Tab-separated table of C-alpha atoms in Angstrom:
chain	number	residue	atom	x	y	z
A	230	MET	CA	-62.052	32.896	-32.214
A	231	VAL	CA	-63.314	33.199	-28.635
A	232	VAL	CA	-62.105	30.897	-25.833
A	233	ARG	CA	-65.016	29.522	-23.805
A	234	ASN	CA	-65.185	27.393	-20.666
A	235	ILE	CA	-68.076	24.918	-20.616
A	236	SER	CA	-69.202	23.073	-17.499
A	237	VAL	CA	-71.093	19.788	-17.953
A	238	LEU	CA	-72.687	17.817	-15.082
A	239	VAL	CA	-73.069	14.140	-16.092
A	240	TYR	CA	-73.827	10.687	-14.781
A	241	ASN	CA	-70.520	8.842	-14.285
A	242	ARG	CA	-71.161	6.063	-16.794
A	243	PRO	CA	-68.962	4.385	-19.425
A	244	GLY	CA	-68.916	6.207	-22.763
A	245	VAL	CA	-70.298	9.543	-21.550
A	246	LEU	CA	-66.985	11.372	-22.097
A	247	ALA	CA	-66.761	10.005	-25.637
A	248	CYS	CA	-70.307	11.191	-26.409
A	249	VAL	CA	-69.570	14.680	-25.148
A	250	SER	CA	-66.273	14.912	-27.054
A	251	GLN	CA	-67.878	13.590	-30.246
A	252	LEU	CA	-70.183	16.599	-30.399
A	253	PHE	CA	-67.240	18.957	-30.867
A	254	THR	CA	-65.930	16.749	-33.674
A	255	LEU	CA	-69.289	16.997	-35.440
A	256	PHE	CA	-69.006	20.797	-35.383
A	257	GLU	CA	-65.367	20.683	-36.564
A	258	THR	CA	-64.059	22.147	-33.303
A	259	ASN	CA	-61.036	21.029	-31.285
A	260	ILE	CA	-61.077	20.847	-27.487
A	261	ASP	CA	-58.154	22.826	-26.020
A	262	LYS	CA	-58.364	21.416	-22.498
A	263	ILE	CA	-60.628	19.018	-20.612
A	264	THR	CA	-60.722	18.104	-16.913
A	265	ILE	CA	-63.030	15.806	-14.958
A	266	GLY	CA	-63.876	16.091	-11.276
A	267	HIS	CA	-66.413	15.014	-8.677
A	268	GLY	CA	-69.891	16.447	-9.240
A	269	GLY	CA	-70.898	16.765	-5.592
A	270	SER	CA	-73.010	13.586	-5.385
A	271	PRO	CA	-72.248	9.845	-5.730
A	272	GLY	CA	-72.234	8.744	-9.361
A	273	ILE	CA	-72.126	12.358	-10.659
A	274	SER	CA	-69.121	13.956	-12.364
A	275	ARG	CA	-68.381	17.464	-13.640
A	276	ILE	CA	-66.561	17.888	-16.948
A	277	GLN	CA	-64.799	21.230	-17.543
A	278	ILE	CA	-64.091	21.932	-21.215
A	279	GLU	CA	-61.987	24.774	-22.593
A	280	VAL	CA	-62.569	25.338	-26.284
A	281	SER	CA	-61.975	27.988	-28.942
A	282	ILE	CA	-65.305	28.353	-30.711
A	283	GLU	CA	-67.552	30.869	-32.434
A	284	ASP	CA	-70.720	31.949	-30.647
A	285	ASP	CA	-73.100	30.441	-33.199
A	286	LYS	CA	-71.410	27.027	-32.979
A	287	LEU	CA	-71.230	27.279	-29.192
A	288	GLU	CA	-74.999	27.644	-28.898
A	289	MET	CA	-75.576	24.633	-31.148
A	290	VAL	CA	-73.062	22.473	-29.240
A	291	ILE	CA	-74.637	23.329	-25.875
A	292	SER	CA	-78.119	22.735	-27.272
A	293	GLN	CA	-77.182	19.286	-28.581
A	294	MET	CA	-75.213	18.398	-25.450
A	295	ALA	CA	-78.203	19.135	-23.227
A	296	LYS	CA	-80.164	16.466	-25.158
A	297	LEU	CA	-77.725	13.661	-24.263
A	298	SER	CA	-79.330	11.186	-21.864
A	299	ASP	CA	-76.389	11.176	-19.429
A	300	VAL	CA	-76.080	14.980	-19.251
A	301	LEU	CA	-77.786	16.546	-16.242
A	302	GLN	CA	-76.752	20.175	-16.749
A	303	VAL	CA	-74.644	22.171	-19.177
A	304	GLY	CA	-73.656	25.816	-19.108
A	305	MET	CA	-70.825	28.286	-19.320
A	306	ALA	CA	-68.235	27.928	-16.564
A	307	LYS	CA	-67.487	31.207	-14.828
A	308	THR	CA	-63.808	31.771	-14.129
A	309	GLY	CA	-62.507	34.124	-11.474
A	310	ALA	CA	-61.004	36.434	-14.109
A	311	GLN	CA	-64.282	36.476	-16.025
A	312	THR	CA	-66.280	37.366	-12.914
A	313	ARG	CA	-63.831	40.101	-12.005
A	314	SER	CA	-63.926	41.529	-15.535
A	315	PHE	CA	-67.728	41.487	-15.530
A	316	TRP	CA	-67.934	43.619	-12.388
A	317	ILE	CA	-65.137	45.970	-13.452
A	318	VAL	CA	-67.047	46.758	-16.642
A	319	ALA	CA	-70.261	47.186	-14.615
A	320	TYR	CA	-68.439	49.536	-12.181
A	321	SER	CA	-66.989	51.548	-15.071
A	322	LEU	CA	-70.468	51.947	-16.594
A	323	PHE	CA	-71.794	52.959	-13.170
A	324	ILE	CA	-69.072	55.544	-12.591
A	325	THR	CA	-69.421	57.001	-16.104
A	326	ILE	CA	-73.139	57.580	-15.562
A	327	PHE	CA	-72.343	58.765	-12.003
A	328	GLY	CA	-70.568	61.818	-13.445
A	329	ILE	CA	-73.335	62.952	-15.770
A	330	ASN	CA	-75.574	64.284	-12.983
A	331	VAL	CA	-72.920	65.528	-10.553
A	332	ALA	CA	-73.675	69.035	-11.858
A	333	SER	CA	-77.436	68.883	-11.201
A	334	PRO	CA	-77.439	70.091	-7.533
A	335	LEU	CA	-75.013	72.864	-8.546
A	336	TYR	CA	-77.207	74.476	-11.207
A	337	SER	CA	-78.637	76.923	-8.679
A	338	ILE	CA	-75.090	78.210	-8.041
A	339	TYR	CA	-74.312	78.504	-11.748
A	340	ARG	CA	-77.665	80.229	-12.346
A	341	THR	CA	-76.936	82.835	-9.677
A	342	GLU	CA	-73.213	83.407	-10.259
A	343	TRP	CA	-73.258	83.319	-14.052
A	344	GLN	CA	-76.693	84.973	-14.487
A	345	LEU	CA	-78.105	82.061	-16.490
A	346	THR	CA	-81.672	81.879	-17.761
A	347	SER	CA	-83.810	78.739	-17.544
A	348	GLY	CA	-83.117	78.085	-21.235
A	349	MET	CA	-79.361	78.277	-20.657
A	350	ILE	CA	-79.646	75.881	-17.718
A	351	THR	CA	-81.486	73.285	-19.795
A	352	LEU	CA	-78.974	73.683	-22.633
A	353	LEU	CA	-76.125	73.245	-20.156
A	354	PHE	CA	-77.771	70.122	-18.775
A	355	ALA	CA	-78.530	68.591	-22.175
A	356	ALA	CA	-75.245	69.468	-23.926
A	357	TYR	CA	-73.803	66.006	-23.264
A	358	VAL	CA	-76.579	64.381	-25.282
A	359	PHE	CA	-75.252	65.965	-28.493
A	360	SER	CA	-72.124	63.801	-28.228
A	361	VAL	CA	-73.934	60.747	-26.840
A	362	ILE	CA	-76.151	60.368	-29.901
A	363	PRO	CA	-73.345	60.166	-32.531
A	364	GLY	CA	-71.499	57.817	-30.194
A	365	LEU	CA	-74.390	55.377	-30.274
A	366	PHE	CA	-73.806	54.956	-34.010
A	367	ILE	CA	-70.021	54.678	-34.160
A	368	PHE	CA	-68.476	53.300	-30.960
A	369	LEU	CA	-69.873	49.771	-31.190
A	370	GLN	CA	-68.622	49.563	-34.770
A	371	LEU	CA	-65.204	50.926	-33.756
A	372	ALA	CA	-65.076	48.242	-31.050
A	373	GLU	CA	-65.267	45.614	-33.803
A	374	ARG	CA	-62.043	47.034	-35.266
A	375	PHE	CA	-60.015	47.972	-32.202
A	376	GLY	CA	-61.515	45.775	-29.467
A	377	LYS	CA	-64.056	46.579	-26.778
A	378	ARG	CA	-61.536	47.104	-23.975
A	379	LYS	CA	-59.684	49.855	-25.871
A	380	ILE	CA	-62.911	51.667	-26.667
A	381	LEU	CA	-64.078	51.450	-23.038
A	382	ILE	CA	-60.726	52.813	-21.826
A	383	PHE	CA	-61.173	55.694	-24.299
A	384	GLY	CA	-64.583	56.319	-22.723
A	385	LEU	CA	-63.033	56.523	-19.262
A	386	MET	CA	-60.385	58.930	-20.566
A	387	ALA	CA	-63.158	61.151	-21.948
A	388	ALA	CA	-64.933	61.002	-18.571
A	389	LEU	CA	-61.733	62.014	-16.755
A	390	SER	CA	-61.182	64.893	-19.201
A	391	GLY	CA	-64.745	66.043	-18.553
A	392	ALA	CA	-64.110	65.980	-14.795
A	393	VAL	CA	-60.971	68.122	-15.229
A	394	CYS	CA	-62.785	70.663	-17.424
A	395	SER	CA	-65.692	70.830	-14.946
A	396	THR	CA	-63.261	71.496	-12.095
A	397	LEU	CA	-61.590	74.337	-14.007
A	398	ALA	CA	-64.792	75.842	-15.455
A	399	ASN	CA	-65.351	79.515	-14.719
A	400	ASP	CA	-67.967	80.211	-17.374
A	401	MET	CA	-70.673	78.416	-19.351
A	402	PRO	CA	-68.681	77.531	-22.542
A	403	ILE	CA	-66.038	75.570	-20.592
A	404	LEU	CA	-68.717	73.686	-18.663
A	405	ILE	CA	-70.505	72.885	-21.920
A	406	MET	CA	-67.225	71.468	-23.267
A	407	ALA	CA	-66.981	69.333	-20.111
A	408	ARG	CA	-70.529	68.083	-20.665
A	409	ILE	CA	-69.716	67.164	-24.273
A	410	LEU	CA	-66.690	65.144	-23.107
A	411	GLN	CA	-68.888	63.383	-20.549
A	412	GLY	CA	-71.333	62.646	-23.348
A	413	LEU	CA	-68.578	60.932	-25.333
A	414	ALA	CA	-67.912	58.732	-22.312
A	415	VAL	CA	-71.581	57.873	-21.908
A	416	GLY	CA	-72.017	57.154	-25.632
A	417	THR	CA	-69.058	54.783	-25.475
A	418	PHE	CA	-70.288	52.840	-22.465
A	419	ILE	CA	-73.990	52.701	-23.274
A	420	CYS	CA	-73.509	50.780	-26.516
A	421	VAL	CA	-70.244	48.878	-25.910
A	422	SER	CA	-70.599	47.896	-22.240
A	423	SER	CA	-73.962	46.168	-22.802
A	424	SER	CA	-72.533	43.671	-25.282
A	425	THR	CA	-69.343	43.322	-23.209
A	426	LEU	CA	-71.295	42.463	-20.068
A	427	ASN	CA	-73.276	39.861	-21.991
A	428	GLU	CA	-70.078	38.295	-23.294
A	429	LEU	CA	-68.660	38.126	-19.765
A	430	GLU	CA	-71.895	36.845	-18.190
A	431	ARG	CA	-71.583	33.124	-17.481
A	432	ASN	CA	-74.581	31.900	-19.477
A	433	ARG	CA	-74.669	34.809	-21.970
A	434	ASN	CA	-78.074	35.653	-20.534
A	435	TRP	CA	-79.238	38.970	-21.981
A	436	GLN	CA	-81.875	39.386	-19.294
A	437	THR	CA	-79.232	39.270	-16.554
A	438	SER	CA	-76.781	41.584	-18.312
A	439	SER	CA	-79.607	43.999	-19.266
A	440	LEU	CA	-80.754	44.187	-15.639
A	441	VAL	CA	-77.175	44.853	-14.504
A	442	THR	CA	-76.893	47.565	-17.174
A	443	ALA	CA	-80.165	49.180	-16.092
A	444	PHE	CA	-79.146	48.949	-12.426
A	445	ALA	CA	-75.725	50.531	-13.108
A	446	VAL	CA	-77.338	53.391	-15.048
A	447	THR	CA	-79.979	54.176	-12.432
A	448	ALA	CA	-77.645	53.684	-9.440
A	449	GLY	CA	-74.977	55.894	-11.028
A	450	SER	CA	-77.549	58.552	-11.850
A	451	SER	CA	-78.697	58.420	-8.218
A	452	LEU	CA	-75.424	58.515	-6.295
A	453	GLY	CA	-73.691	61.163	-8.456
A	454	PRO	CA	-75.972	64.088	-7.524
A	455	PHE	CA	-76.314	62.817	-3.948
A	456	MET	CA	-72.539	62.932	-3.471
A	457	ALA	CA	-72.360	66.367	-5.094
A	458	GLY	CA	-75.157	67.704	-2.874
A	459	ILE	CA	-73.452	66.554	0.334
A	460	LEU	CA	-70.056	67.969	-0.668
A	461	ALA	CA	-71.551	71.259	-1.862
A	462	GLN	CA	-73.453	71.656	1.419
A	463	PHE	CA	-70.684	70.838	3.885
A	464	ALA	CA	-67.289	70.894	2.121
A	465	PRO	CA	-65.262	73.752	0.622
A	466	MET	CA	-65.133	74.526	-3.112
A	467	PRO	CA	-68.736	73.419	-3.867
A	468	THR	CA	-68.315	73.750	-7.644
A	469	LYS	CA	-64.934	71.978	-7.739
A	470	LEU	CA	-64.612	69.294	-5.058
A	471	PRO	CA	-67.461	67.061	-6.411
A	472	TYR	CA	-65.679	66.834	-9.780
A	473	ILE	CA	-62.312	66.119	-8.119
A	474	VAL	CA	-63.833	63.197	-6.199
A	475	TYR	CA	-65.511	61.968	-9.370
A	476	GLY	CA	-62.207	62.136	-11.268
A	477	GLY	CA	-60.601	59.930	-8.617
A	478	LEU	CA	-63.355	57.339	-9.022
A	479	VAL	CA	-62.824	57.362	-12.799
A	480	ILE	CA	-59.106	56.727	-12.332
A	481	LEU	CA	-59.967	53.619	-10.278
A	482	GLY	CA	-62.106	52.424	-13.184
A	483	MET	CA	-59.237	52.995	-15.631
A	484	ILE	CA	-56.895	50.940	-13.462
A	485	GLY	CA	-59.428	48.111	-13.268
A	486	MET	CA	-60.261	48.255	-16.976
A	487	SER	CA	-56.607	47.760	-17.870
A	488	THR	CA	-56.875	44.244	-16.388
A	489	VAL	CA	-60.116	43.254	-18.152
A	490	LYS	CA	-59.884	40.344	-20.594
A	491	VAL	CA	-62.383	40.545	-23.455
A	492	SER	CA	-61.852	38.384	-26.535
A	493	TYR	CA	-62.713	39.747	-29.942
A	494	ARG	CA	-62.230	38.943	-33.604
A	495	LYS	CA	-60.518	41.866	-35.277
A	496	ALA	CA	-62.292	43.289	-38.307
A	497	HIS	CA	-59.914	44.316	-41.095
A	498	ARG	CA	-61.886	47.458	-41.849
A	499	VAL	CA	-64.742	49.340	-40.291
A	500	ARG	CA	-67.791	49.827	-42.448
A	501	PHE	CA	-70.062	52.307	-40.728
A	502	HIS	CA	-73.703	51.600	-41.257
A	503	GLY	CA	-77.064	52.776	-40.055
A	504	LEU	CA	-78.991	50.985	-37.358
A	505	ASN	CA	-80.526	47.735	-38.581
A	506	ILE	CA	-84.126	47.431	-37.329
A	507	PRO	CA	-85.793	44.434	-39.034
A	508	LYS	CA	-89.362	44.948	-40.080
A	509	THR	CA	-90.548	41.992	-37.995
A	510	ILE	CA	-89.597	43.692	-34.705
A	511	ARG	CA	-89.913	47.338	-35.781
A	512	LEU	CA	-93.147	47.960	-33.886
A	513	HIS	CA	-91.721	46.428	-30.714
A	514	ALA	CA	-88.491	48.438	-31.050
A	515	TYR	CA	-90.272	51.755	-31.636
A	516	THR	CA	-92.680	51.089	-28.766
A	517	ALA	CA	-89.914	50.283	-26.285
A	518	ALA	CA	-87.822	53.264	-27.408
A	519	ALA	CA	-90.773	55.685	-27.252
A	520	THR	CA	-91.612	54.502	-23.736
A	521	SER	CA	-88.051	55.162	-22.602
A	522	PHE	CA	-88.217	58.604	-24.277
A	523	ILE	CA	-91.207	59.471	-22.095
A	524	ALA	CA	-89.710	58.094	-18.878
A	525	TRP	CA	-86.429	59.947	-19.272
A	526	GLY	CA	-88.174	63.095	-20.481
A	527	VAL	CA	-89.947	63.453	-17.142
A	528	VAL	CA	-86.818	62.627	-15.130
A	529	SER	CA	-84.837	65.287	-17.039
A	530	LEU	CA	-87.201	67.904	-15.587
A	531	PHE	CA	-85.916	66.987	-12.108
A	532	LEU	CA	-82.307	66.978	-13.304
A	533	SER	CA	-82.263	70.473	-14.805
A	534	VAL	CA	-85.087	72.976	-14.350
A	535	ILE	CA	-86.298	72.035	-10.874
A	536	PRO	CA	-82.849	72.091	-9.155
A	537	SER	CA	-82.187	75.581	-10.568
A	538	TYR	CA	-85.427	76.909	-8.998
A	539	LEU	CA	-85.208	74.947	-5.761
A	540	ASN	CA	-83.441	77.670	-3.795
A	541	GLU	CA	-86.359	80.039	-4.536
A	542	TRP	CA	-88.930	77.542	-3.290
A	543	ALA	CA	-86.896	76.518	-0.222
A	544	GLY	CA	-85.842	80.094	0.577
A	545	LYS	CA	-82.092	79.261	0.475
A	546	PHE	CA	-79.497	77.085	-1.248
A	547	ASN	CA	-80.158	73.531	-0.107
A	548	PHE	CA	-77.825	71.230	-1.979
A	549	ILE	CA	-78.666	68.172	0.109
A	550	LEU	CA	-82.361	68.575	-0.716
A	551	SER	CA	-81.554	69.005	-4.413
A	552	GLY	CA	-79.097	66.106	-4.605
A	553	GLY	CA	-81.206	63.930	-2.296
A	554	MET	CA	-84.331	64.479	-4.379
A	555	ILE	CA	-82.541	63.459	-7.581
A	556	ALA	CA	-80.935	60.506	-5.801
A	557	SER	CA	-84.305	59.375	-4.448
A	558	ILE	CA	-85.780	59.344	-7.951
A	559	PHE	CA	-83.135	56.968	-9.234
A	560	ALA	CA	-82.992	54.943	-6.016
A	561	LEU	CA	-86.740	54.401	-6.237
A	562	SER	CA	-86.384	53.640	-9.945
A	563	THR	CA	-83.832	50.945	-9.098
A	564	PHE	CA	-86.092	49.603	-6.351
A	565	SER	CA	-89.155	49.523	-8.600
A	566	GLN	CA	-87.224	47.649	-11.307
A	567	PHE	CA	-86.965	44.731	-8.894
A	568	LEU	CA	-90.370	45.319	-7.303
A	569	PHE	CA	-92.285	45.040	-10.574
A	570	LYS	CA	-90.025	42.689	-12.570
A	571	ARG	CA	-92.396	39.720	-12.175
A	572	LEU	CA	-95.297	41.623	-13.745
A	573	SER	CA	-96.145	41.201	-17.407
A	574	VAL	CA	-94.849	43.913	-19.732
A	575	MET	CA	-98.337	45.413	-20.173
A	576	LYS	CA	-98.873	45.646	-16.411
A	577	MET	CA	-95.420	47.152	-15.910
A	578	MET	CA	-96.150	49.811	-18.502
A	579	ALA	CA	-99.577	50.614	-17.044
A	580	VAL	CA	-98.210	50.943	-13.497
A	581	GLY	CA	-95.263	53.042	-14.679
A	582	ILE	CA	-97.402	55.436	-16.698
A	583	LEU	CA	-99.879	55.866	-13.835
A	584	LEU	CA	-97.113	56.735	-11.369
A	585	LEU	CA	-95.406	59.050	-13.864
A	586	SER	CA	-98.702	60.880	-14.441
A	587	LEU	CA	-99.209	61.351	-10.704
A	588	GLY	CA	-95.687	62.763	-10.489
A	589	LEU	CA	-96.370	65.315	-13.230
A	590	MET	CA	-99.564	66.376	-11.463
A	591	GLY	CA	-97.489	66.865	-8.314
A	592	VAL	CA	-95.025	69.126	-10.165
A	593	ALA	CA	-97.888	71.268	-11.462
A	594	ALA	CA	-99.320	71.520	-7.914
A	595	THR	CA	-95.848	72.444	-6.579
A	596	LEU	CA	-95.653	75.418	-8.937
A	597	GLN	CA	-99.063	76.596	-7.731
A	598	HIS	CA	-98.428	76.242	-3.993
A	599	MET	CA	-94.591	76.401	-3.753
A	600	SER	CA	-94.730	73.311	-1.553
A	601	ILE	CA	-91.570	71.295	-0.954
A	602	VAL	CA	-93.723	68.439	0.392
A	603	LEU	CA	-95.633	68.240	-2.901
A	604	LEU	CA	-92.361	68.339	-4.839
A	605	ILE	CA	-90.877	65.463	-2.840
A	606	THR	CA	-94.091	63.448	-3.277
A	607	SER	CA	-94.023	63.998	-7.021
A	608	ALA	CA	-90.338	62.943	-7.124
A	609	ILE	CA	-91.255	59.682	-5.362
A	610	CYS	CA	-93.995	58.957	-7.919
A	611	VAL	CA	-91.699	59.760	-10.853
A	612	GLY	CA	-88.953	57.509	-9.486
A	613	LEU	CA	-91.301	54.573	-8.960
A	614	GLY	CA	-92.789	55.065	-12.424
A	615	HIS	CA	-89.464	55.451	-14.210
A	616	GLY	CA	-88.142	52.030	-13.139
A	617	PRO	CA	-90.666	49.728	-14.835
A	618	LEU	CA	-90.914	51.937	-17.930
A	619	TYR	CA	-87.166	52.150	-18.556
A	620	ALA	CA	-85.949	48.728	-17.401
A	621	GLY	CA	-89.072	46.899	-18.569
A	622	SER	CA	-88.747	48.336	-22.069
A	623	LEU	CA	-85.012	47.605	-22.259
A	624	VAL	CA	-85.308	43.988	-21.088
A	625	SER	CA	-88.380	43.404	-23.268
A	626	ILE	CA	-86.679	44.390	-26.510
A	627	SER	CA	-83.215	42.987	-25.597
A	628	THR	CA	-84.516	39.473	-25.057
A	629	GLU	CA	-86.585	39.384	-28.246
A	630	VAL	CA	-83.878	39.912	-30.859
A	631	ALA	CA	-81.055	37.856	-32.344
A	632	ASP	CA	-77.451	38.353	-31.220
A	633	ASP	CA	-76.257	39.800	-34.528
A	634	ILE	CA	-78.621	42.802	-34.396
A	635	ARG	CA	-78.932	43.264	-30.637
A	636	GLY	CA	-76.232	45.953	-30.563
A	637	ASP	CA	-78.125	47.995	-33.166
A	638	ILE	CA	-81.405	47.571	-31.284
A	639	ILE	CA	-79.888	48.725	-27.979
A	640	SER	CA	-78.260	51.724	-29.690
A	641	PHE	CA	-81.630	52.585	-31.222
A	642	PHE	CA	-83.281	52.281	-27.798
A	643	TYR	CA	-80.790	54.642	-26.185
A	644	LEU	CA	-80.975	57.033	-29.146
A	645	PHE	CA	-84.621	57.623	-28.256
A	646	SER	CA	-83.850	57.669	-24.527
A	647	TYR	CA	-81.266	60.423	-24.788
A	648	THR	CA	-83.382	62.370	-27.250
A	649	GLY	CA	-86.070	62.294	-24.554
A	650	ILE	CA	-83.577	63.551	-21.980
A	651	ALA	CA	-82.503	66.541	-24.067
A	652	PHE	CA	-85.040	68.020	-26.424
A	653	PRO	CA	-88.299	68.249	-24.426
A	654	VAL	CA	-86.571	69.925	-21.476
A	655	ILE	CA	-84.642	72.334	-23.753
A	656	LEU	CA	-87.937	73.425	-25.311
A	657	LEU	CA	-89.411	73.772	-21.828
A	658	GLY	CA	-86.493	75.913	-20.640
A	659	TYR	CA	-86.628	78.367	-23.520
A	660	SER	CA	-90.433	78.519	-23.556
A	661	ALA	CA	-90.341	79.381	-19.833
A	662	GLU	CA	-88.480	82.583	-20.761
A	663	GLN	CA	-91.368	83.578	-23.030
A	664	ILE	CA	-94.550	82.323	-21.358
A	665	GLY	CA	-93.468	81.543	-17.791
A	666	ILE	CA	-92.452	78.373	-15.993
A	667	GLU	CA	-95.981	77.367	-14.905
A	668	THR	CA	-97.481	77.449	-18.407
A	669	SER	CA	-94.421	75.732	-19.865
A	670	VAL	CA	-94.605	72.880	-17.361
A	671	PHE	CA	-98.336	72.489	-18.030
A	672	LEU	CA	-97.720	72.167	-21.802
A	673	PHE	CA	-94.814	69.814	-21.105
A	674	ALA	CA	-97.109	67.627	-18.994
A	675	LEU	CA	-99.747	67.524	-21.754
A	676	PHE	CA	-97.123	66.424	-24.278
A	677	ILE	CA	-95.837	63.668	-21.980
A	678	GLU	CA	-99.335	62.429	-21.105
A	679	ALA	CA	-100.282	62.197	-24.784
A	680	GLY	CA	-97.085	60.274	-25.508
A	681	ALA	CA	-97.695	57.958	-22.543
A	682	LEU	CA	-101.194	57.112	-23.737
A	683	LEU	CA	-99.908	56.436	-27.250
A	684	SER	CA	-97.143	54.158	-25.952
A	685	LEU	CA	-99.639	52.175	-23.893
A	686	LEU	CA	-101.736	51.612	-27.012
A	687	LEU	CA	-98.630	50.550	-28.934
A	688	TRP	CA	-97.701	48.047	-26.207
A	689	HIS	CA	-101.171	46.556	-26.502
A	690	LYS	CA	-100.768	46.301	-30.277
A	691	THR	CA	-97.305	44.734	-29.869
A	692	LYS	CA	-98.704	42.134	-27.487
A	693	THR	CA	-101.575	41.370	-29.853
A	694	GLU	CA	-99.239	40.852	-32.823
A	695	LYS	CA	-96.892	38.695	-30.732
A	696	ASP	CA	-99.748	36.503	-29.485
A	697	GLY	CA	-101.091	36.229	-33.021
A	698	GLY	CA	-97.674	35.121	-34.294
A	699	ARG	CA	-97.511	32.380	-31.668
A	700	MET	CA	-100.958	31.091	-32.651
A	701	ARG	CA	-99.893	30.872	-36.278
């Protein structure tokens, strides 16, 4: 049973308190605590109700309460502890994602010192995905048994272990182990933090919590490589100090997470199951997931292959350029999420795909002319295109499904997203060893463009079916 705080703004008239209280009686729910105060205007009062209630009953009570003639406004009251917990979870998600791309500006060092091929670099980059994907299936279900806070603390412990292994790494296998540990952390937070943030959000608004999730992911992805690039350029121990700083930030998250209060109803046993994608929303779910696959597939090119070749194009190791370019992609992605959020889904997808296509053309031109200016321009286009494709798809599908299957839908969405991060760029890396980087990037671009066109057609079909359902 979850304790909720409900705030009701009412006209101060005789009988209004009785009407409000009667609703809880109808739903066989006892009020734990009730207080009444001034509502800010003459004749207006605010009723604060603390009640232990299930989510399904809570929604029905609030819905019925809003229909009472003397009720002006009803919603979830946000306590100080709840607000603090919300932002601690958001910070912990941010810092977990922050660590995933700390290594990206350093790939040129690893490539030179460890004699790595382009295929090895892409495998090193994508290794974390192989532990993220299983995590998307199991961690949310484990949270039902052990509680979300414990699972999130486990995720932070995995992130800290990954930071320690990265600091101590002196060859590729140890760094791959570090990446796998980081993947466990990401898999934990991606599926569990989304539902936790929604539970802690005042009005249980999935659009708000989804935007915060998307912002934390893109901001963390941006600032991690930027920090690593600055430290590698100006500070000692370029392959160690960035991970030490990151480990310290994770420890702060662990301290904060120990104070988080998240209610849960303990399941007596965990029954692992596949992802439940109802037939009625299957097209929408596959379309959103495929769009995210494409968006992250292009970004992964800038996180792995391009940083490892950047020193050849720039004529020297330039960690600030490498980290700054990656940071700019995610910073622009974050910016474009807010810039285009008022557009319809179809317009967001069209704008995102256009900008992503221009970015891929810029990468191809960069390989022909070895131009840093062209590379930076293409990074700007990719960043601006990534935002509406990723965030737009996530918000679109998150707000269309029922609470009881939303966790499965989000896990499914991120399953496709992380598949897009790993497998296309691994194929590109190993094909570059056989047919050259230019030809490989050209084929990669053709694959992405074909997928982008298909996703745009699927979005149109999704919209048509949705509009047809409303007419019926």
